[in-house]
């Protein structure tokens, strides 16, 4: 009744509003993923451009509002499927609950193309919808049209459709159950316990059975999530809707009558399990950050730590001040990277941990940074951040730099912790990322604050110069690795930009170092020139090449369909996800996966190897990693025919670990 009263009020107000010089507050646009193939199907999107302050409605608008209606005009033999809406949001206005979209959104459908289609296929539609603010609603209508190209070519790359599909709720593989008891409706949703939920909400698709304004509660009973709602009226034979999990994610729910389990632990934004998940993820990130100091990709960080420990000498106050500043920089560095990652994901993009290294522009900046630190360690010049004097500002900068350089790794405990972090509310996610930075700096802090450990450090002396030259080796190796990554990401042109920028930076810093040794000024000039050089290199480096996944000889390209094909054929499968910038991944591949003994064991047992190359941020891989509770590579899975779930292997592999599993298959 409320929605019809709202529409009546809008119609009364319409004459006055019509006199205002304005167009539609929500403007539709028809977009196709095309081209279309005769007799096939193509994805089309109704993109709703929404003016600030206005909102449109979901298929069930809630207590008030109206859903969009469309009348299609299609060529003979063409048809469209049902509309697929993205996950909506809840809007409460004057005690009325609405299910709305407050920004641009895309409604998707599949167009069936006639078998005799040729040239262009004219698609026309007339639509009506309700556009509202928190004070007024206006019925709107509009036409949209599309002349769809029909051909036999390959579809053009359209990343917008990937983003729009990610905004849709994912269908739940299993059927849920619901039970009505008095004023309560309970829905039992099969959901593995390792899926951590941020701020859940159930959007009912049918009008009537559920009281929209009543509170919703959630509890976890093993691998079942129980939703408890207030019953309004009716005895439905089926309940459908969308279970929002937070951060724009959702699941399509179809529930049939059945038993709902009692008990369990309450969850939600402030539920007990939500708090426990935050605590466990923080502890995992803390331990993972500590262990990260042992990973090969953190050799440059160890070099910087060694320099700071040596330069603090026996001065207790200096050592402690240095360690606190270093820890602060590491915490702020990982926290900011985490916040940026959350912002990117909130914008609808698919991204995981170390996302920045999937961009050649970041790679070329890291290349120049590694080159500058290498020259500093060789005493070609003095870098103020890690110069000869121990200062809090320099220590803070070094900690932030360490956090940036460490991101390609995801060692033990860290992968699961960061995967949980992406499912938590924002405050919990930032806490997990900050804990990673603190864990990274913790050994340095312990040494600085424990006198017995600090006294064991050697006294400052000539050995420091030799140590610096030795530690320049892993940093130079990092620079070489960045050059290789540039080539892998964007080809020979990117490699040329990187080599040219490195040569220019070496000449610039050698000039600055000569002036430093003479006691002459020029540091600020050199810093400004270095920043300009970095910016120019980042602008000139080519963008990512959309090439096929690169896999070793004898392996196949990963896809979920490929895994199922191998299992259906009776073959065990070893699946691993890797990236060219992930040093942990490359170390495991060299030490365990690509060894001759491992290949021979796999060949004898008929084990198929499938590789997911995440170097350039493949959205399909990102979605799969998220489904496994991971934020990034590496991930190693062992599949066996007849088993419902794969075995997740540790993030540090040995040849024996793989050979033993292969031997079990014979």
XYZ file of C-alpha atoms in Angstrom:
666
model
C 0.000 0.000 0.000
C 2.811 2.410 0.850
C 4.327 2.180 -2.603
C 1.039 3.092 -4.273
C 0.551 6.039 -1.914
C 4.065 7.138 -2.788
C 3.334 6.888 -6.505
C 0.069 8.839 -6.046
C 1.949 11.615 -4.229
C 4.541 11.679 -6.980
C 1.841 12.035 -9.649
C 0.275 14.948 -7.762
C 3.653 16.653 -7.509
C 4.491 15.982 -11.156
C 2.860 19.107 -12.685
C 4.969 21.369 -10.492
C 8.100 19.370 -11.095
C 7.497 19.312 -14.834
C 7.939 23.070 -14.948
C 11.525 22.725 -13.701
C 14.180 22.764 -16.445
C 15.487 19.260 -15.785
C 15.874 15.958 -17.557
C 15.576 12.505 -16.054
C 17.408 12.063 -12.768
C 18.210 8.494 -13.858
C 19.228 8.044 -17.490
C 19.365 4.567 -19.074
C 21.886 3.485 -21.685
C 21.897 0.179 -23.568
C 25.321 -1.446 -23.940
C 26.289 -4.775 -25.546
C 29.317 -6.967 -24.940
C 29.125 -8.033 -28.608
C 29.490 -8.583 -31.414
C 26.550 -10.951 -31.730
C 26.766 -14.329 -33.467
C 23.817 -15.673 -35.491
C 21.956 -18.248 -33.414
C 23.985 -17.403 -30.291
C 23.563 -15.196 -27.258
C 25.168 -11.931 -26.190
C 25.249 -10.113 -22.858
C 23.592 -6.705 -22.847
C 23.447 -4.187 -20.012
C 20.986 -1.455 -19.135
C 23.340 1.060 -17.582
C 21.435 3.385 -15.250
C 23.261 6.705 -14.882
C 22.074 8.089 -11.532
C 22.341 11.763 -10.578
C 23.837 12.547 -7.137
C 21.227 12.527 -4.375
C 18.801 10.319 -6.324
C 18.143 6.594 -6.223
C 16.365 3.898 -8.204
C 14.856 0.624 -7.021
C 15.638 -3.090 -6.955
C 13.193 -5.698 -8.339
C 11.535 -5.651 -4.887
C 11.607 -1.981 -3.842
C 10.755 -2.690 -0.191
C 8.054 -0.803 1.724
C 7.791 1.910 -0.936
C 8.829 2.551 -4.511
C 8.350 0.797 -7.835
C 10.621 -1.497 -9.849
C 11.534 -0.706 -13.429
C 9.306 -2.065 -16.218
C 10.553 -2.543 -19.787
C 8.740 -3.114 -23.066
C 11.141 -4.511 -25.676
C 10.866 -4.121 -29.437
C 13.023 -6.828 -30.997
C 13.550 -8.293 -34.482
C 11.696 -11.489 -35.338
C 13.320 -14.486 -33.667
C 15.150 -12.454 -31.030
C 14.347 -12.615 -27.313
C 15.782 -11.433 -24.005
C 16.172 -13.368 -20.794
C 15.242 -12.292 -17.265
C 16.783 -9.132 -15.849
C 19.715 -9.738 -13.458
C 20.084 -7.016 -10.847
C 23.212 -6.161 -8.842
C 23.190 -6.460 -5.050
C 21.069 -3.545 -3.741
C 21.498 -1.483 -0.588
C 19.062 -0.737 2.209
C 17.795 2.837 2.597
C 15.734 3.925 5.609
C 13.712 7.131 5.141
C 11.165 8.228 7.797
C 10.844 4.661 9.065
C 10.240 3.274 5.551
C 12.688 0.617 4.302
C 13.631 0.817 0.634
C 15.874 -1.463 -1.449
C 17.688 0.880 -3.796
C 20.668 1.858 -5.935
C 22.161 5.233 -5.072
C 24.780 5.378 -7.836
C 25.340 4.191 -11.391
C 24.513 0.516 -11.811
C 23.987 -1.995 -14.607
C 21.113 -4.455 -14.994
C 22.160 -7.379 -17.179
C 20.254 -9.729 -19.467
C 21.051 -12.200 -22.251
C 19.876 -11.496 -25.796
C 19.166 -14.506 -28.025
C 20.209 -13.673 -31.585
C 18.133 -15.038 -34.497
C 19.882 -17.699 -36.560
C 19.348 -15.669 -39.756
C 20.626 -12.381 -38.307
C 23.063 -10.348 -40.384
C 24.579 -6.876 -40.434
C 23.015 -4.862 -37.586
C 20.355 -6.052 -35.171
C 18.087 -3.162 -34.016
C 17.270 -3.396 -30.292
C 14.684 -0.948 -28.969
C 12.987 -0.596 -25.583
C 10.665 1.691 -23.636
C 11.127 1.736 -19.857
C 9.443 3.304 -16.846
C 10.980 3.680 -13.407
C 10.720 5.726 -10.243
C 13.506 8.146 -9.300
C 13.529 9.453 -5.727
C 15.427 11.566 -3.252
C 14.778 11.509 0.492
C 12.110 14.197 -0.084
C 10.465 13.645 -3.470
C 9.792 10.893 -6.024
C 9.338 11.397 -9.752
C 8.002 8.780 -12.224
C 10.340 8.757 -15.194
C 10.349 7.084 -18.572
C 12.748 6.828 -21.436
C 13.705 5.046 -24.618
C 16.968 3.347 -25.325
C 18.209 1.791 -28.501
C 21.146 -0.193 -29.792
C 22.135 -1.325 -33.274
C 24.007 -4.492 -32.448
C 26.699 -5.567 -34.870
C 26.287 -9.156 -36.079
C 29.407 -10.992 -37.144
C 31.689 -13.923 -36.600
C 34.617 -12.091 -34.986
C 35.834 -12.508 -31.432
C 34.199 -10.362 -28.716
C 36.027 -7.137 -28.006
C 37.572 -6.754 -24.554
C 35.078 -4.928 -22.345
C 36.226 -4.817 -18.748
C 33.056 -2.975 -17.754
C 31.052 -6.172 -18.180
C 33.455 -8.022 -15.878
C 32.869 -5.312 -13.277
C 29.096 -5.447 -13.739
C 29.016 -9.237 -13.489
C 31.021 -9.064 -10.262
C 28.319 -6.787 -8.832
C 25.651 -9.479 -9.381
C 24.815 -11.861 -6.534
C 26.319 -15.287 -7.078
C 23.927 -18.245 -7.243
C 24.098 -20.549 -4.232
C 24.856 -24.094 -5.357
C 22.741 -25.719 -2.609
C 19.089 -25.138 -1.785
C 18.379 -23.326 1.473
C 15.595 -24.280 3.897
C 13.103 -22.055 5.701
C 10.717 -22.556 8.598
C 7.933 -20.289 9.909
C 7.281 -20.410 13.653
C 4.771 -17.848 14.858
C 6.207 -14.392 14.146
C 9.620 -15.717 13.144
C 10.949 -16.869 9.789
C 14.200 -18.827 9.923
C 16.259 -19.498 6.795
C 19.120 -22.036 6.897
C 21.685 -21.157 4.221
C 24.451 -23.708 3.425
C 27.632 -21.622 3.751
C 31.087 -22.994 4.674
C 32.288 -21.824 8.054
C 35.518 -20.404 6.566
C 33.471 -17.725 4.751
C 33.600 -14.742 7.101
C 30.753 -12.274 6.731
C 31.040 -8.522 7.192
C 27.620 -6.875 7.568
C 24.975 -9.367 6.362
C 21.471 -8.477 5.243
C 18.755 -10.521 3.538
C 16.812 -8.816 0.712
C 13.570 -10.800 0.104
C 12.572 -10.927 -3.554
C 8.859 -11.543 -2.870
C 6.552 -8.958 -1.368
C 4.538 -10.059 1.662
C 6.103 -12.774 3.835
C 8.853 -10.661 5.452
C 8.564 -7.518 7.568
C 11.158 -5.234 5.972
C 11.445 -2.819 8.891
C 12.044 -5.460 11.570
C 15.614 -6.241 12.739
C 17.404 -9.195 11.156
C 19.654 -11.510 13.161
C 22.232 -14.029 11.958
C 23.927 -16.979 13.595
C 26.401 -19.616 12.487
C 25.711 -23.341 13.073
C 28.676 -25.228 11.622
C 28.564 -24.893 7.837
C 25.104 -23.304 7.964
C 24.219 -19.636 8.271
C 20.820 -19.090 9.888
C 18.909 -15.899 9.068
C 16.086 -14.940 11.432
C 13.427 -12.528 10.148
C 10.019 -11.299 11.297
C 7.039 -12.928 9.605
C 4.454 -10.516 8.214
C 1.843 -12.599 6.406
C 1.238 -15.624 4.220
C 2.564 -19.190 4.081
C 4.778 -19.296 0.994
C 6.000 -22.543 -0.538
C 9.286 -20.913 -1.524
C 11.386 -17.953 -0.439
C 13.874 -16.256 -2.726
C 16.129 -13.261 -2.261
C 19.693 -12.014 -2.008
C 21.922 -12.490 1.018
C 24.337 -9.543 1.088
C 27.689 -10.409 2.673
C 29.121 -6.883 2.779
C 31.354 -4.866 0.412
C 28.884 -5.313 -2.454
C 29.027 -9.130 -2.428
C 25.903 -11.267 -2.329
C 24.386 -14.718 -2.846
C 21.154 -15.637 -4.627
C 19.045 -17.650 -2.184
C 16.274 -20.125 -3.053
C 14.745 -21.658 0.085
C 12.162 -24.443 0.383
C 10.299 -25.561 3.517
C 12.491 -27.577 5.866
C 14.077 -27.769 9.302
C 16.249 -24.904 10.550
C 18.893 -25.880 13.142
C 18.801 -24.212 16.581
C 21.727 -22.794 18.563
C 24.955 -21.526 17.061
C 26.961 -18.329 17.488
C 25.592 -14.880 16.633
C 27.357 -12.942 13.909
C 27.090 -9.573 12.229
C 28.796 -6.213 12.371
C 29.264 -6.538 16.150
C 28.541 -10.221 16.604
C 30.774 -12.500 18.627
C 32.036 -14.436 15.634
C 32.762 -11.189 13.767
C 34.914 -9.994 16.665
C 36.666 -13.364 16.898
C 37.359 -13.293 13.173
C 38.996 -9.884 13.525
C 41.163 -11.102 16.427
C 42.220 -14.292 14.634
C 43.001 -12.417 11.413
C 45.065 -9.837 13.325
C 47.057 -12.585 15.067
C 47.575 -14.370 11.747
C 48.803 -11.176 10.094
C 51.120 -10.480 13.043
C 52.699 -13.953 12.899
C 52.769 -13.832 9.098
C 54.558 -10.480 9.194
C 57.199 -11.888 11.539
C 57.757 -14.937 9.310
C 57.873 -12.662 6.283
C 61.332 -11.610 7.461
C 62.551 -15.114 6.563
C 61.173 -15.076 3.016
C 63.496 -14.491 0.031
C 61.513 -11.496 -1.161
C 62.371 -9.586 1.999
C 66.149 -9.575 1.521
C 66.066 -5.826 0.740
C 64.160 -5.226 4.008
C 66.711 -7.224 5.981
C 69.426 -5.052 4.447
C 67.752 -1.863 5.622
C 67.148 -3.318 9.101
C 70.785 -4.333 9.427
C 71.898 -0.816 8.554
C 69.622 0.740 11.171
C 70.650 -1.713 13.882
C 74.312 -1.074 13.163
C 73.986 2.701 13.087
C 72.137 2.804 16.412
C 75.234 1.256 18.032
C 75.059 1.084 21.814
C 72.938 4.193 22.283
C 69.813 2.827 23.971
C 67.628 5.866 23.381
C 68.649 6.119 19.739
C 67.978 2.407 19.168
C 64.516 2.567 20.712
C 63.574 5.801 18.966
C 64.770 4.304 15.693
C 62.782 1.085 16.171
C 59.546 2.910 17.084
C 59.827 5.146 14.032
C 60.614 2.145 11.819
C 57.609 0.216 13.182
C 55.395 3.273 12.673
C 56.453 3.516 9.050
C 55.825 -0.196 8.453
C 52.372 -0.012 10.090
C 51.356 3.101 8.171
C 52.743 1.611 4.938
C 50.790 -1.648 5.119
C 47.733 0.175 6.459
C 47.692 2.614 3.539
C 48.205 -0.185 1.011
C 45.311 -2.059 2.617
C 43.078 1.034 2.585
C 43.874 1.628 -1.086
C 43.063 -2.008 -1.861
C 39.701 -1.699 -0.080
C 38.936 1.519 -1.976
C 39.683 -0.161 -5.307
C 37.454 -3.115 -4.433
C 34.689 -0.802 -3.204
C 34.779 0.840 -6.631
C 33.898 -2.511 -8.225
C 37.378 -3.501 -9.389
C 38.782 -6.972 -8.790
C 42.030 -6.699 -6.833
C 44.042 -8.669 -4.295
C 47.129 -8.217 -2.160
C 50.162 -6.848 -4.089
C 47.693 -5.406 -6.617
C 50.050 -2.509 -7.310
C 52.645 -4.832 -8.825
C 50.168 -5.797 -11.543
C 50.717 -2.331 -13.032
C 53.928 -1.668 -15.056
C 53.957 1.914 -13.778
C 54.415 0.668 -10.227
C 57.036 -1.799 -11.416
C 59.150 0.911 -13.048
C 58.969 3.056 -9.889
C 60.050 0.070 -7.784
C 62.875 -0.525 -10.281
C 64.189 3.016 -9.845
C 63.796 2.793 -6.068
C 65.771 -0.467 -5.921
C 68.438 1.077 -8.157
C 68.745 4.123 -5.875
C 69.056 1.948 -2.747
C 71.671 -0.232 -4.456
C 73.757 2.850 -5.273
C 73.338 4.047 -1.696
C 74.558 0.733 -0.304
C 77.576 0.951 -2.621
C 78.244 4.456 -1.190
C 77.843 6.095 -4.591
C 75.700 8.676 -2.797
C 73.880 9.081 0.526
C 70.111 8.625 0.439
C 68.598 10.854 3.156
C 66.053 8.238 4.226
C 68.720 5.624 4.979
C 71.695 7.918 5.332
C 74.519 7.717 7.793
C 72.604 9.367 10.654
C 69.805 7.607 12.503
C 66.833 9.945 12.515
C 63.169 9.200 13.287
C 62.048 10.625 9.943
C 64.493 8.422 8.064
C 63.505 5.359 10.100
C 59.809 6.019 9.451
C 60.458 6.301 5.725
C 62.499 3.100 5.754
C 59.645 1.232 7.484
C 57.147 2.445 4.895
C 59.565 1.488 2.125
C 60.012 -1.962 3.668
C 56.242 -2.482 3.684
C 56.031 -1.571 0.003
C 58.874 -3.875 -1.045
C 57.536 -6.796 1.035
C 54.093 -6.962 -0.596
C 54.927 -9.559 -3.300
C 55.137 -12.260 -0.619
C 52.375 -14.120 1.169
C 54.074 -16.541 3.531
C 52.618 -18.913 6.137
C 49.595 -17.563 8.072
C 49.573 -14.436 5.924
C 47.527 -15.701 2.971
C 44.597 -16.805 5.128
C 44.762 -13.686 7.318
C 44.650 -11.321 4.336
C 41.885 -13.364 2.734
C 39.787 -12.944 5.894
C 40.681 -9.248 5.991
C 38.948 -8.686 2.650
C 35.714 -10.142 4.071
C 35.720 -8.109 7.296
C 34.210 -4.662 7.835
C 36.583 -1.825 6.963
C 37.786 -1.280 10.532
C 38.723 -4.952 10.866
C 40.471 -5.012 7.483
C 42.634 -1.980 8.299
C 43.535 -3.512 11.680
C 44.713 -6.693 9.942
C 46.848 -4.774 7.438
C 48.368 -2.682 10.235
C 49.141 -5.867 12.201
C 51.068 -7.126 9.181
C 53.286 -4.034 9.306
C 53.818 -4.407 13.043
C 54.760 -8.078 12.623
C 57.217 -7.109 9.912
C 58.924 -4.629 12.273
C 58.552 -6.639 15.511
C 61.962 -8.415 15.464
C 63.657 -5.057 15.007
C 61.636 -3.588 17.916
C 62.457 -6.537 20.197
C 66.196 -6.207 19.590
C 66.044 -2.466 20.228
C 64.117 -2.819 23.507
C 65.901 -5.864 24.962
C 69.349 -4.758 26.227
C 70.734 -8.320 26.288
C 70.054 -8.725 22.577
C 71.277 -5.249 21.710
C 74.587 -5.820 23.535
C 75.283 -8.762 21.250
C 75.374 -6.485 18.215
C 78.873 -5.726 16.943
C 80.220 -2.231 17.530
C 80.038 0.215 14.619
C 83.174 0.188 12.534
C 84.712 -0.503 9.177
C 82.707 -3.730 8.878
C 79.604 -1.625 8.148
C 80.991 -0.478 4.811
C 81.728 -4.083 3.830
C 78.247 -5.127 4.983
C 76.687 -2.377 2.882
C 78.508 -3.557 -0.235
C 77.447 -7.149 0.434
C 73.811 -6.171 1.029
C 73.801 -4.297 -2.263
C 73.730 -7.703 -3.983
C 70.124 -8.672 -3.100
C 68.964 -5.118 -3.778
C 70.618 -5.155 -7.223
C 68.965 -8.538 -7.814
C 65.635 -6.898 -6.976
C 66.295 -4.250 -9.636
C 67.149 -6.931 -12.201
C 63.964 -8.764 -11.252
C 61.960 -5.583 -11.857
C 63.465 -5.286 -15.337
C 62.473 -8.871 -16.081
C 58.970 -8.208 -14.728
C 58.633 -5.106 -16.907
C 59.461 -7.187 -19.969
C 56.995 -9.900 -18.968
C 54.232 -7.381 -18.284
C 54.501 -5.001 -21.220
C 57.144 -6.266 -23.645
C 60.382 -4.971 -25.105
C 59.214 -1.349 -25.196
C 58.715 -1.347 -21.418
C 62.140 -2.928 -20.947
C 63.657 -0.137 -23.048
C 61.951 2.523 -20.912
C 63.196 0.813 -17.752
C 66.820 0.532 -18.927
C 66.871 4.148 -20.102
C 65.434 5.375 -16.803
C 67.973 3.316 -14.814
C 70.887 4.726 -16.849
C 69.641 8.289 -16.334
C 69.162 7.703 -12.592
C 72.669 6.237 -12.187
C 74.222 9.309 -13.863
C 72.068 11.661 -11.785
C 72.876 10.021 -8.446
C 76.568 9.659 -9.268
C 76.642 13.415 -9.916
C 74.791 14.056 -6.621
C 77.190 11.780 -4.736
C 80.213 13.609 -6.119
C 78.785 16.901 -4.882
C 77.993 15.364 -1.464
C 81.611 14.225 -1.016
C 82.819 17.719 -1.886
C 80.487 19.231 0.690
C 78.485 21.030 -1.987
C 74.719 21.399 -2.092
C 72.520 19.819 -4.727
C 70.574 17.182 -2.817
C 67.192 18.855 -3.300
C 67.921 19.378 -6.986
C 68.833 15.706 -7.377
C 65.712 14.638 -5.476
C 63.489 16.785 -7.687
C 65.138 15.463 -10.835
C 64.762 11.860 -9.603
C 61.049 12.416 -8.943
C 60.577 13.924 -12.399
C 62.448 10.998 -13.931
C 60.223 8.512 -12.068
C 57.074 10.295 -13.178
C 58.230 10.443 -16.801
C 59.151 6.752 -16.798
C 55.768 5.828 -15.303
C 53.969 7.817 -18.013
C 56.071 6.432 -20.860
C 55.987 2.762 -19.900
C 53.418 0.844 -22.019
C 50.337 -0.594 -20.405
C 49.760 -4.275 -19.708
C 49.735 -6.598 -22.700
C 46.626 -8.760 -22.804
C 48.453 -11.959 -23.657
C 47.601 -15.563 -23.005
C 48.598 -17.062 -19.684
C 52.195 -18.275 -19.617
C 52.615 -21.785 -18.267
C 55.604 -24.148 -18.144
C 56.030 -26.844 -20.755
C 53.798 -29.808 -20.006
C 51.323 -27.833 -17.872
C 47.889 -26.531 -18.789
C 46.157 -23.209 -18.267
C 43.958 -23.193 -15.170
C 40.226 -22.737 -15.301
C 37.537 -24.252 -13.121
C 36.206 -26.064 -16.194
C 39.680 -27.497 -16.919
C 39.895 -28.883 -13.375
C 36.508 -30.540 -13.713
C 37.474 -32.072 -17.083
C 40.596 -33.661 -15.610
C 38.724 -35.010 -12.580
C 35.954 -36.399 -14.807
C 38.633 -38.211 -16.820
C 39.966 -39.785 -13.611
C 43.145 -37.696 -13.444
C 44.447 -36.176 -10.205
C 45.404 -32.531 -10.636
C 47.929 -30.206 -9.042
C 46.833 -26.578 -9.378
C 49.004 -23.635 -8.463
C 48.516 -19.891 -8.745
C 51.599 -17.799 -9.364
C 52.760 -14.355 -10.496
C 56.031 -13.151 -11.973
C 56.448 -10.614 -9.153
C 55.831 -13.187 -6.388
C 59.275 -14.315 -5.238
C 57.793 -16.936 -2.936
C 56.030 -18.426 -5.952
C 59.223 -18.496 -8.021
C 61.221 -20.010 -5.177
C 58.679 -22.835 -4.798
C 58.622 -23.439 -8.540
C 62.408 -23.702 -8.761
C 62.820 -25.741 -5.577
C 59.859 -28.131 -5.777
C 57.441 -27.866 -8.700
C 59.667 -27.742 -11.781
C 62.269 -30.248 -10.577
C 62.911 -33.313 -12.720
C 62.030 -35.681 -9.849
C 58.637 -34.001 -9.384
C 57.840 -34.109 -13.090
C 58.763 -37.787 -13.245
C 56.549 -38.600 -10.250
C 53.649 -36.705 -11.812
C 54.129 -38.481 -15.147
C 54.112 -41.946 -13.517
C 50.918 -41.164 -11.585
C 49.133 -39.319 -14.409
C 48.918 -36.092 -12.411
C 47.868 -33.111 -14.507
C 49.386 -29.716 -13.678
C 47.269 -26.596 -14.178
C 48.700 -23.105 -13.686
C 46.882 -19.846 -12.945
C 49.084 -16.906 -14.002
C 48.032 -13.898 -11.895
C 50.843 -11.575 -13.039
C 48.477 -9.148 -14.746
C 45.575 -9.575 -12.325
C 43.228 -11.973 -14.161
C 39.710 -11.271 -12.751
C 38.709 -14.957 -12.952
C 41.722 -15.922 -10.836
C 41.009 -13.105 -8.380
C 37.444 -14.332 -7.902
C 38.615 -17.909 -7.374
C 41.274 -16.849 -4.850
C 38.599 -14.944 -2.939
C 36.353 -18.013 -2.935
C 39.209 -19.933 -1.308
C 39.671 -17.248 1.351
C 42.889 -15.918 -0.214
C 43.928 -12.374 -1.034
C 46.734 -13.260 -3.431
C 49.298 -15.744 -4.711
C 50.660 -18.283 -4.025
C 47.954 -20.895 -3.599
C 48.567 -24.645 -4.100
C 45.678 -27.124 -4.426
C 45.758 -30.909 -4.828
C 42.671 -32.458 -6.466
C 41.836 -36.168 -6.419
C 38.971 -37.823 -8.327
C 36.055 -38.725 -6.076
C 36.857 -36.124 -3.423
C 34.512 -33.164 -3.074
C 37.154 -30.635 -2.023
C 40.817 -30.174 -2.902
C 43.624 -30.327 -0.352
C 45.279 -26.973 0.239
C 49.052 -27.388 0.462
C 51.394 -25.227 2.555
C 52.845 -22.080 1.029
C 56.364 -23.482 1.318
C 56.663 -26.624 -0.836
C 59.212 -29.427 -0.957
C 59.758 -31.973 -3.774
C 58.938 -34.807 -1.359
C 55.596 -33.242 -0.470
C 54.493 -33.391 -4.109
C 56.085 -36.744 -4.963
C 54.440 -38.463 -1.985
C 50.993 -37.298 -3.053
C 51.652 -38.435 -6.605
C 52.738 -41.888 -5.354
C 49.391 -42.315 -3.563
C 47.599 -42.158 -6.923
C 49.186 -45.280 -8.379
